[in-house]
Coordinates of C-alpha atoms and ligand atoms in Angstrom, one line a residue:
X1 CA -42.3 20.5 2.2
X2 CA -43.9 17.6 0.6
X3 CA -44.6 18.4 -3.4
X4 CA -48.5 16.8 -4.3
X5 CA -48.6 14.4 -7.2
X6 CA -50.4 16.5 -9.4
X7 CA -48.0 19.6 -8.6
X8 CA -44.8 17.3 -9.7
X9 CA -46.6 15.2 -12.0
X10 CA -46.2 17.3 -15.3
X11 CA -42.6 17.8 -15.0
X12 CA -41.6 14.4 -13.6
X13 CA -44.3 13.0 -16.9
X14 CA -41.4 14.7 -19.2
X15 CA -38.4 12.8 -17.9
X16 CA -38.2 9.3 -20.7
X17 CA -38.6 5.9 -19.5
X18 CA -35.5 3.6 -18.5
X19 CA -36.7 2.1 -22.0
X20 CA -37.2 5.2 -24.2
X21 CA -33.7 6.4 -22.9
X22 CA -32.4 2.6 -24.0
X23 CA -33.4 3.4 -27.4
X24 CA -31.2 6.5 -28.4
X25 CA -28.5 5.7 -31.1
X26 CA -25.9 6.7 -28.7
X27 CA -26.7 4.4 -25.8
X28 CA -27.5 1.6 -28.7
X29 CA -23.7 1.9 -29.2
X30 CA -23.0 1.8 -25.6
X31 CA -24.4 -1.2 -25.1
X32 CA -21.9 -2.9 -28.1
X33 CA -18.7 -1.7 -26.2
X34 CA -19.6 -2.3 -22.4
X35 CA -21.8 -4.1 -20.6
X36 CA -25.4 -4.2 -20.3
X37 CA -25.8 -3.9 -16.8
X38 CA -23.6 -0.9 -16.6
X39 CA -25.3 0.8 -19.5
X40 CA -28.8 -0.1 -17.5
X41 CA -27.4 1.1 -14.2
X42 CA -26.3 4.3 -15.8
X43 CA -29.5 4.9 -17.4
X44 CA -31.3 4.4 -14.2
X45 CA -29.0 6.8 -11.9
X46 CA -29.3 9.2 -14.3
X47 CA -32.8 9.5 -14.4
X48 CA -33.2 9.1 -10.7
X49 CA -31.0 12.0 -10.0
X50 CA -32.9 14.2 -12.9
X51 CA -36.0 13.3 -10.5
X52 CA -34.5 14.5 -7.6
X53 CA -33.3 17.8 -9.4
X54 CA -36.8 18.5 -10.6
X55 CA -38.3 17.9 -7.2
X56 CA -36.0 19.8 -5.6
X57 CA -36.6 22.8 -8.0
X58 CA -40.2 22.3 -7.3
X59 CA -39.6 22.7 -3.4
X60 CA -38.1 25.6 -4.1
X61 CA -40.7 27.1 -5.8
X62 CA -38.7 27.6 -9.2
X63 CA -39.5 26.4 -12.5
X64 CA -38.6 23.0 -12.9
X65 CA -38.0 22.4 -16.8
X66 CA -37.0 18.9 -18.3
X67 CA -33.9 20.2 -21.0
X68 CA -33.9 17.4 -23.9
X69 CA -32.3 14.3 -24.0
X70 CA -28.3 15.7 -25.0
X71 CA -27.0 16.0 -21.1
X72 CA -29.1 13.3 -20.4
X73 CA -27.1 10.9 -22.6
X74 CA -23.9 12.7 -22.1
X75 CA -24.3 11.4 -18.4
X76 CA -24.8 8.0 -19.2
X77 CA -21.8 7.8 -20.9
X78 CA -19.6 9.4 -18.4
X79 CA -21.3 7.0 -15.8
X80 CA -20.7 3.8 -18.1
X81 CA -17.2 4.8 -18.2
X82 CA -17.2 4.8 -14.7
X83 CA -19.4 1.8 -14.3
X84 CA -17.0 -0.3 -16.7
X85 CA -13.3 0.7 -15.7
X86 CA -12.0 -1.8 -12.8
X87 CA -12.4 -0.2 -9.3
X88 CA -8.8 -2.2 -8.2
X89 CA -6.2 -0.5 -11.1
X90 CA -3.0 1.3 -12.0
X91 CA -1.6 4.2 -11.3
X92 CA 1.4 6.4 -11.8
X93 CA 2.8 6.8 -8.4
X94 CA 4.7 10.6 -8.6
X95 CA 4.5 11.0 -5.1
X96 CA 7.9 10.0 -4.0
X97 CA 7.2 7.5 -1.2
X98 CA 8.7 4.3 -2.5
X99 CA 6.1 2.4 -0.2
X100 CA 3.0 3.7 -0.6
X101 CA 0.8 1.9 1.9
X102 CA -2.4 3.2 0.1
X103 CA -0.8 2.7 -3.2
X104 CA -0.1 -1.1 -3.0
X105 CA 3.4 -0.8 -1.4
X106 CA 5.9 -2.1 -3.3
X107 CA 5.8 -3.2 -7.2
X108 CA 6.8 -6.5 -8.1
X109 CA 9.9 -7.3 -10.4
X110 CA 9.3 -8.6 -13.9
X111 CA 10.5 -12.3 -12.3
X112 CA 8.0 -12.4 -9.5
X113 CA 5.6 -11.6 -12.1
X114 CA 5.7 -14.4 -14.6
X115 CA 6.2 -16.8 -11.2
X116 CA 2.7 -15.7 -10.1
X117 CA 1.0 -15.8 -13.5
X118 CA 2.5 -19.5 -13.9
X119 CA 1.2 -20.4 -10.5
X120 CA -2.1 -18.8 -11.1
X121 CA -3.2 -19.9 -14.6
X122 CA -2.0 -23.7 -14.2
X123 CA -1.9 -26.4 -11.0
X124 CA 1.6 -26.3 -9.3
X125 CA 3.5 -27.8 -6.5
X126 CA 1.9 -25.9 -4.0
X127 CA 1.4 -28.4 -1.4
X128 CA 2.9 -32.0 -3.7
X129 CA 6.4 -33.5 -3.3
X130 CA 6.8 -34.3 -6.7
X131 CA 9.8 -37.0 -6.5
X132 CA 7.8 -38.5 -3.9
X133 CA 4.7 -38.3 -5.2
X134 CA 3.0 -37.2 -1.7
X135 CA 1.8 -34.3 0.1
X136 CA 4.4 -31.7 -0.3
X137 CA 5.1 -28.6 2.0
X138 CA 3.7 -25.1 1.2
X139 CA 6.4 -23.0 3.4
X140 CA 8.7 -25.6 1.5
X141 CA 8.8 -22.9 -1.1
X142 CA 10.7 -20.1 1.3
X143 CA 11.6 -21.6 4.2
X144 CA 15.4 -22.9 2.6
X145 CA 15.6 -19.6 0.8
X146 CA 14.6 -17.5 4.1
X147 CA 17.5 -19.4 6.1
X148 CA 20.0 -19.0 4.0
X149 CA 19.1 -15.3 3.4
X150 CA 19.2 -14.5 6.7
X151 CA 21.3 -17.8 8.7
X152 CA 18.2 -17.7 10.9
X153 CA 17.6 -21.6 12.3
X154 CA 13.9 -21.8 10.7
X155 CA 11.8 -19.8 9.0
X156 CA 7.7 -19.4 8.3
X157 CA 5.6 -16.8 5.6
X158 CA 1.9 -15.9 6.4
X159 CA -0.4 -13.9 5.1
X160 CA 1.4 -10.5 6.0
X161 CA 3.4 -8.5 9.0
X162 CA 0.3 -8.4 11.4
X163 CA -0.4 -12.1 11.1
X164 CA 3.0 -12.8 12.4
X165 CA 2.8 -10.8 15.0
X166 CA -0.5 -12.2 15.7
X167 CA 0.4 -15.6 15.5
X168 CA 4.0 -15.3 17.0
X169 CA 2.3 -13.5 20.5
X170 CA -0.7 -16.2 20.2
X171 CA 2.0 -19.0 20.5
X172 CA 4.5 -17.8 23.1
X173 CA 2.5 -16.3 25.3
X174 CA -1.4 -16.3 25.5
X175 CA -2.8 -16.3 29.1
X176 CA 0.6 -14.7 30.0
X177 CA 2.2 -11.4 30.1
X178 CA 4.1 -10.3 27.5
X179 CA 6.8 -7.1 28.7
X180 CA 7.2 -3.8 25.9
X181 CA 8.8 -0.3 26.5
X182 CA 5.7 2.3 26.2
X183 CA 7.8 3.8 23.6
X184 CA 7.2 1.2 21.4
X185 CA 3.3 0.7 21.6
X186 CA 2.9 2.0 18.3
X187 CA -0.3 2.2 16.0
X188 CA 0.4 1.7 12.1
X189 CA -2.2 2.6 9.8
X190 CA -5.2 2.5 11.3
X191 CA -6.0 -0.9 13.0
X192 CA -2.8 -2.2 14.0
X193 CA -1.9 -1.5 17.4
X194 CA 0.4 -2.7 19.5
X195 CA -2.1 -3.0 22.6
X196 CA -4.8 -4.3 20.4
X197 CA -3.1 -7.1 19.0
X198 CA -2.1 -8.1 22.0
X199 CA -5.4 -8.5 23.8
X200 CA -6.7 -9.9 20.3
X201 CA -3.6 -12.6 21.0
X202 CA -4.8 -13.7 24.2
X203 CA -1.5 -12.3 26.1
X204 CA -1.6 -9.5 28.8
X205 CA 0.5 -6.4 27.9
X206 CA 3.0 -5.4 30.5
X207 CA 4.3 -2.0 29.4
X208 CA 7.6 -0.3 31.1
X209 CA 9.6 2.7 31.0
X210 CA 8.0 6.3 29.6
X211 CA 7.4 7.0 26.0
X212 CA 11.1 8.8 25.6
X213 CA 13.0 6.4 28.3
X214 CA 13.1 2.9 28.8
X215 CA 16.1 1.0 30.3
X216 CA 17.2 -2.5 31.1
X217 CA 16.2 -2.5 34.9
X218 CA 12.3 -1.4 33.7
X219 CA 12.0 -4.9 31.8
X220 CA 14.2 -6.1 34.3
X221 CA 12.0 -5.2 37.2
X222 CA 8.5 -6.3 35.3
X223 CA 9.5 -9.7 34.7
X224 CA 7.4 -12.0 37.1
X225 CA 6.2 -15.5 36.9
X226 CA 3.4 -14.6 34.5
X227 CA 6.0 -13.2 31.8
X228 CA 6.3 -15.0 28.8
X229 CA 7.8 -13.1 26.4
X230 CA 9.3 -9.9 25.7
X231 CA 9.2 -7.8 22.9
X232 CA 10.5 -5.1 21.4
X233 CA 8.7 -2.9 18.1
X234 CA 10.4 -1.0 15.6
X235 CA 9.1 2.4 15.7
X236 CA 8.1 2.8 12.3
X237 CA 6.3 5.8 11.7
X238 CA 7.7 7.6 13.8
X239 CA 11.0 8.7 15.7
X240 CA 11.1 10.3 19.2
X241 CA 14.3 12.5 19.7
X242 CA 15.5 14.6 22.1
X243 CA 16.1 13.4 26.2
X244 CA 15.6 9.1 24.8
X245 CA 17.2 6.4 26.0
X246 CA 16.3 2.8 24.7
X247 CA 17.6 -0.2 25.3
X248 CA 19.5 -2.1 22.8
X249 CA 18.6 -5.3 21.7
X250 CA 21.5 -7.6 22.8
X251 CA 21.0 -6.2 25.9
X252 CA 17.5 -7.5 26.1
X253 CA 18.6 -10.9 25.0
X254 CA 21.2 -11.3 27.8
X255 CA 18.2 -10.2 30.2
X256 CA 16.3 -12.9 28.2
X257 CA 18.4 -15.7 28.6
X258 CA 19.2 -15.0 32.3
X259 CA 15.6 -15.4 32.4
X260 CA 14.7 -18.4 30.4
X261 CA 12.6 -15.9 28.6
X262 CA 12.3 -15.8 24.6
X263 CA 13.2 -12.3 23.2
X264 CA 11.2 -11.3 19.8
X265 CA 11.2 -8.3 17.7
X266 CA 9.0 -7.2 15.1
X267 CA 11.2 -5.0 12.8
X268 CA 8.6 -3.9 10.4
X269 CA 10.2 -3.2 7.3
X270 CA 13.2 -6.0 7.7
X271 CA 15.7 -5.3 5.0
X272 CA 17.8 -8.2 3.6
X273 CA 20.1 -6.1 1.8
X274 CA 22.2 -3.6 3.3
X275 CA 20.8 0.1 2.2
X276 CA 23.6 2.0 4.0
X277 CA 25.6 2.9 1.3
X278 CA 22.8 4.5 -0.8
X279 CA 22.1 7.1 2.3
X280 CA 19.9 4.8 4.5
X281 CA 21.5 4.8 7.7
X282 CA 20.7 3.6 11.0
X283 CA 18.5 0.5 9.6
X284 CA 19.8 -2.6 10.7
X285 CA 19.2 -6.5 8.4
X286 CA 17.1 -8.6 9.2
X287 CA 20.8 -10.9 9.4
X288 CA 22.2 -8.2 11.7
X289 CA 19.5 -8.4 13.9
X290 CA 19.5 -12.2 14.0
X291 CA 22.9 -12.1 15.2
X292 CA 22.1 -10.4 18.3
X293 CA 20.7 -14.0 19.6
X294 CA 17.3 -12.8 19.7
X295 CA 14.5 -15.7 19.0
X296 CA 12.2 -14.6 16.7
X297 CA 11.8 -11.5 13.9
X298 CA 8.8 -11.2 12.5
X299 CA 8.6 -8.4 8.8
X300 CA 6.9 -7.9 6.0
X301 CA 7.2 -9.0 2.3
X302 CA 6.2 -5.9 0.6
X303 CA 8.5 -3.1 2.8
X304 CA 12.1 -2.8 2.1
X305 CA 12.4 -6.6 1.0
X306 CA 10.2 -5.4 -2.2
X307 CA 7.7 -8.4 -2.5
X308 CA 4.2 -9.3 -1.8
X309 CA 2.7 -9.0 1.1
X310 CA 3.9 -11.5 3.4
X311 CA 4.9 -11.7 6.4
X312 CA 7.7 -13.6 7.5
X313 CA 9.2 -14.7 10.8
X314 CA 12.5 -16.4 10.8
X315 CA 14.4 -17.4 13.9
X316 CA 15.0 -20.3 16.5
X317 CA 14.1 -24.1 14.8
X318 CA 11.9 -25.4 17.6
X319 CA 10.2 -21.8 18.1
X320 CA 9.1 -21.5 14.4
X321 CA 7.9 -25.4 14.7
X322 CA 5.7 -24.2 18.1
X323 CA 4.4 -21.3 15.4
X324 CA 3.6 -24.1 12.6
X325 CA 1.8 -26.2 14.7
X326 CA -1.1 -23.1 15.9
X327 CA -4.4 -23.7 14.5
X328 CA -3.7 -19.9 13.8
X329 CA -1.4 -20.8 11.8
X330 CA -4.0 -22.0 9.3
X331 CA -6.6 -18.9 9.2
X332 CA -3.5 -16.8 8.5
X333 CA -0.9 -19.1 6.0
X334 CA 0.5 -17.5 2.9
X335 CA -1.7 -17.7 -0.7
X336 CA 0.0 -19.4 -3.3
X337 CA 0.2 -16.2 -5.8
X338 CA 2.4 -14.1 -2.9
X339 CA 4.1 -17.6 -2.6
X340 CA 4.8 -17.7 -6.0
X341 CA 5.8 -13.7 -6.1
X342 CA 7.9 -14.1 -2.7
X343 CA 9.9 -17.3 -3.7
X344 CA 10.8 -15.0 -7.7
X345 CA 12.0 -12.3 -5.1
X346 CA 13.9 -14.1 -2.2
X347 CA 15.9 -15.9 -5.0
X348 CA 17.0 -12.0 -6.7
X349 CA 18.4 -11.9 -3.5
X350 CA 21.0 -14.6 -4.0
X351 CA 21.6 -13.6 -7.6
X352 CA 23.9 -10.1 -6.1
X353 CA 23.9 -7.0 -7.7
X354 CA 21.4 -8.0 -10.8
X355 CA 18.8 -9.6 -8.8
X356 CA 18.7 -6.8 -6.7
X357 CA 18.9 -4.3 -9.4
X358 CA 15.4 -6.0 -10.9
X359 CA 13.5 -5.6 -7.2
X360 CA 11.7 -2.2 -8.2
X361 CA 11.6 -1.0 -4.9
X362 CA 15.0 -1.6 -4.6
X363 CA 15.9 -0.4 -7.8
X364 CA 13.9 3.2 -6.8
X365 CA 15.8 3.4 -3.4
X366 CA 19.1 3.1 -5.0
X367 CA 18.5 5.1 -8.3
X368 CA 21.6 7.5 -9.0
X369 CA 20.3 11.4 -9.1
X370 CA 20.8 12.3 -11.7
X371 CA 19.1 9.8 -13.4
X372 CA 16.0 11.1 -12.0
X373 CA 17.3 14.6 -12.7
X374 CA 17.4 13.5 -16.1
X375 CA 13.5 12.1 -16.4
X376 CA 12.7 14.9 -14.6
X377 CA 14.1 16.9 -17.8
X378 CA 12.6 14.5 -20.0
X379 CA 8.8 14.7 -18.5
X380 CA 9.5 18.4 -18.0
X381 CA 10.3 19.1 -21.5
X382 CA 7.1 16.9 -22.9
X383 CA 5.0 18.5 -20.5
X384 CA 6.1 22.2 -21.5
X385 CA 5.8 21.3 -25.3
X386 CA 2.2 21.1 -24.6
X387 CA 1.0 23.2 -22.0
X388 CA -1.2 26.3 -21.9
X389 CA 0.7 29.4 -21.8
X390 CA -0.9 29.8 -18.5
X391 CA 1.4 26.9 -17.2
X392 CA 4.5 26.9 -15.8
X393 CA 6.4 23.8 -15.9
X394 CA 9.7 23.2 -13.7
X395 CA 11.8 21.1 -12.0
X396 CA 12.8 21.2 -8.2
X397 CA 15.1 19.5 -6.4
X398 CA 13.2 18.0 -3.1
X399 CA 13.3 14.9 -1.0
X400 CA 11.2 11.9 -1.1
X401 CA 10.3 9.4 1.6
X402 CA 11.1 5.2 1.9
X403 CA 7.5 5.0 3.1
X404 CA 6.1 1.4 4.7
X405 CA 7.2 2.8 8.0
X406 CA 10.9 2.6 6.7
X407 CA 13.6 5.8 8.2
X408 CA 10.7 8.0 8.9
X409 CA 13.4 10.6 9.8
X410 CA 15.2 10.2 6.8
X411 CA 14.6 11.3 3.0
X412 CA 16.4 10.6 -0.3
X413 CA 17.5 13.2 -2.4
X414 CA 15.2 13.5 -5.5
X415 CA 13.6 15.4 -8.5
X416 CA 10.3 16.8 -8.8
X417 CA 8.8 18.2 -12.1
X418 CA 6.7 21.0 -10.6
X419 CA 3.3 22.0 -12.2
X420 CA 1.6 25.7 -11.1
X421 CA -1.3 26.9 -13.7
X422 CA -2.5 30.4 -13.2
X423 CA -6.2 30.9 -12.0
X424 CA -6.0 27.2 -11.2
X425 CA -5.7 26.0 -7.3
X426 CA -2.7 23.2 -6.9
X427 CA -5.3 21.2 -5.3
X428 CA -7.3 21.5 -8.6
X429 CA -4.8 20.2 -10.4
X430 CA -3.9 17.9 -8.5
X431 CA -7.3 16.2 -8.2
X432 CA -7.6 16.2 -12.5
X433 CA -4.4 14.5 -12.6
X434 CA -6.1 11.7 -10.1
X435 CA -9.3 11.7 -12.8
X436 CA -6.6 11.2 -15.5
X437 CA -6.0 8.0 -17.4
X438 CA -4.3 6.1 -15.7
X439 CA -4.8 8.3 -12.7
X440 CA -1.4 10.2 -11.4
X441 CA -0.9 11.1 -7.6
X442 CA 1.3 14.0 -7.1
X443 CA 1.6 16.0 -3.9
X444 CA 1.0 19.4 -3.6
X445 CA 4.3 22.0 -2.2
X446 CA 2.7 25.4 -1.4
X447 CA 1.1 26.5 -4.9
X448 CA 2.8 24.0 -6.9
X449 CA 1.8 20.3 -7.9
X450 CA 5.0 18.5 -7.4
X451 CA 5.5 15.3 -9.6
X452 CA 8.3 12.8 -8.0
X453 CA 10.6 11.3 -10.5
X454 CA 12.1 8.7 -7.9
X455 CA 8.9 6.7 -8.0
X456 CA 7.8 7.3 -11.5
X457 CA 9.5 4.3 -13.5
X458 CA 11.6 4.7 -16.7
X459 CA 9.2 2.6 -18.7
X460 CA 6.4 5.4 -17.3
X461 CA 7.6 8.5 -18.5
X462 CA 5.8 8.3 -21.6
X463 CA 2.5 7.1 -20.5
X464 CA 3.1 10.1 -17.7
X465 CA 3.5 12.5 -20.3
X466 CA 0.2 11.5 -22.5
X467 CA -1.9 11.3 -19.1
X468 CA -0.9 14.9 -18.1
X469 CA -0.5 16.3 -21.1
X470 CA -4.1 16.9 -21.9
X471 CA -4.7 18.8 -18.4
X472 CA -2.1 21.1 -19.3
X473 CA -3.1 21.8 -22.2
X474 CA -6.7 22.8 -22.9
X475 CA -8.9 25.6 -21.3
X476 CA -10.1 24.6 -18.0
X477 CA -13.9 25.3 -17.3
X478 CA -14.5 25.9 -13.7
Ligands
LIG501 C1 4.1 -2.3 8.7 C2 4.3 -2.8 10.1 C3 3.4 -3.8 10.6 C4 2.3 -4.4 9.7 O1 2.8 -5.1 8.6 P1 1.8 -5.6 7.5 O2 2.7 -6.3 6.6 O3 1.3 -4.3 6.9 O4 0.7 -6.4 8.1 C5 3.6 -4.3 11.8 N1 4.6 -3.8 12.6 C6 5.5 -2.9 12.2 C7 6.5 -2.4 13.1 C8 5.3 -2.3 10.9 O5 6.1 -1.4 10.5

């Protein structure tokens, strides 16, 4: 029901002006620590929505009173606050997946760091042969470190995993068919599927075999004059067990060469070093993979190899030239602050044990238990010293994830410091510790709030502490 002017008028007359309100000690100080606009903004929404209110009361036929201006301004501050704090920031990651997708995947060392800060704040070689004084290559940077990482021929970064795959599918085989096992037409994330990027490529997808069983003689028997390529897709996400049969790669690349037919494979996460002996099993290197014979890999830079995103296709010379030379090529190349970030983390990878050791993905996958039983006994002990009586504070032993698509079927042993609060939901709690500063994400086990001390760093522990401290400790208002 539509409220008349006159009706709303005497309530609506009480709310202050975007000026009055602008006036108040309280926003005056407001508007010395942040800025204006956000002060103004914050005025202004909270107004409106005071309108709104009142109106609303008036359709319902209640009073509407105008309370004075204490709530009023106690909003604009918590909207400033809002306003003011970067959208794009931190957080503590206690989840336990190592590669978070919607957490920024995987951290950078301290190395890759200061190479992208030097790159950023001052002009660099980016594209300038400096002995020669000439135009200098930008895949210059990581193409020498990529080879002799992985003893692939050539090597090529763009922009990330997807590009690749775009740009690799674009160049071997648009207008043509390109041959994949249905067991491997996979959909990561949200936008990238298999199917998709193939028609988006220009190439005509040729599936074989079921979802659970594909063998040679499927590719075998779909290979016609229009084949260009075939592929094969790491699953990822996902694992299908039970009656399978796949085919293996060197398999493929016999069939391939019989064929005249380039073989590629787009492994995903691509690890450089070997994570075997820390309980990963059953993921081969990007190096053992290359050793197969197949042509081309294509992975990303921020997975297992613990970089930026990149992504980064090594294998056959003249094929990675064919790639180089794409228009494609262009829309999708590498910036020069995951340049700078990939080149600081490529080159831990020839320094052994201590280079690796300063990759923090790395450094997470391969932490000892009981180290992280020990933080867990650390932040559980900090956390109980301040907590409500209502609080109980523990620690479990549980199992977190790789993440990035990396072993979906397999989990690492790990710590949790577990968080239950009586008369409080776990999902509750779970969404204050988001709304702390800086924001925690935990994940929630039945009625407990588990905190993952895999993926919660050392140098976090007490910055974790003083974040959830205070939601421990106080009363908690419904
Ligand atoms: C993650 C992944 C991609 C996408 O890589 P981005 O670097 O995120 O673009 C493509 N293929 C596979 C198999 C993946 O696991």
């Amino acid at each position: 029901m539509a409220i008349p002017e006159q009706q709303a008028g005497l309530p609506l007359r009480q709310i202050p002006s975007v000026d009055e309100l602008l006036q108040e000690p309280v926003i005056q100080k407001l508007l010395e620590a942040h800025p204006r606009w956000t002060v103004i903004e914050a005025v202004r929404e909270t107004l409106e929505e005071r309108r709104q209110k009142i109106l609303a009361l008036l359709r319902e036929g209640s009073e509407a009173f105008v309370p004075d201006l204490s709530p009023l301004i106690g909003q604009v501050c918590r909207k400033v606050l809002h306003l003011a704090r970067p959208s794009l920031r931190r957080v503590i990651n206690a989840t336990g997946v190592i590669l978070h997708t919607n957490l920024g995947r995987a951290p950078l060392s301290s190395e890759a760091l200061a190479r992208l800060q030097e790159v950023a704040q001052h002009y660099s070689t980016l594209e300038f042969d400096l002995p020669q004084g000439a135009r200098g290559s930008r895949q210059g940077h990581v193409q020498g470190l990529l080879t002799r990482l992985t003893g692939a021929e050539g090597a090529l970064a763009v922009n990330n995993n997807a590009a690749a795959v775009l740009l690799s599918i674009n160049t071997l085989a648009e207008g043509r068919e390109v041959v994949v096992s249905r067991g491997e037409l996979i959909e990561i994330g949200d936008s990238f599927r298999i199917p998709d990027v193939m028609r988006k490529a220009g190439a005509v997808l040729r599936e074989v075999g079921t979802t659970n069983r594909t063998r040679l003689k499927d590719y075998e028997g779909a290979i016609g004059e229009r084949t260009a390529l075939l592929l094969k897709v790491h699953p990822s996400n996902f694992r299908i067990v039970g009656f399978t049969s796949d085919v293996l790669l060197a398999d493929l690349v016999a069939l391939g060469r019989g064929r005249a037919l380039p073989v590629m494979i787009d492994m995903g996460s691509g690890a450089i070093a070997d994570l075997a002996p820390f309980g990963l099993k059953g993921e081969p290197t990007v190096q053992e993979t290359l050793r197969s014979g197949v042509d081309l890999i294509t992975f990303s830079g921020d997975k297992l190899l613990g970089g930026p995103q990149a992504g980064l296709i090594v294998g056959k010379k003249l094929m990675i030239e064919r790639l180089r030379k794409n228009p494609l090529a262009r829309a999708v190349r590498i910036d020069k602050l995951s340049l700078a970030a990939l080149e600081a983390t490529l080159r831990g990878y020839l320094e052994g044990e201590r280079g690796l050791g300063a990759i923090p993905a790395l450094a997470m996958i391969t932490c000892p238990l009981h180290e992280i039983e020990e933080r867990a006994e650390r932040v559980r002990a900090g956390l109980q010293a301040r907590a409500h009586p209502s609080v109980r504070v523990t620690v479990e032993d549980q199992w977190s994830e790789v993440g990035g698509g990396a072993l979906p079927a397999q989990g690492l042993p790990t710590y949790c410091v577990a968080l239950q609060r009586s008369a409080v939901s776990p999902h509750r709690l779970e969404a204050l510790l988001r709304d702390a500063d800086p924001a925690v994400v935990a994940r929630i086990k039945g009625e407990k709030v588990l905190l993952d001390m895999r993926t919660v760093r050392e140098d976090e522990v007490g910055l974790l502490i003083s974040a959830v401290g205070p939601i421990l400790a106080g009363e908690l208002g419904s």
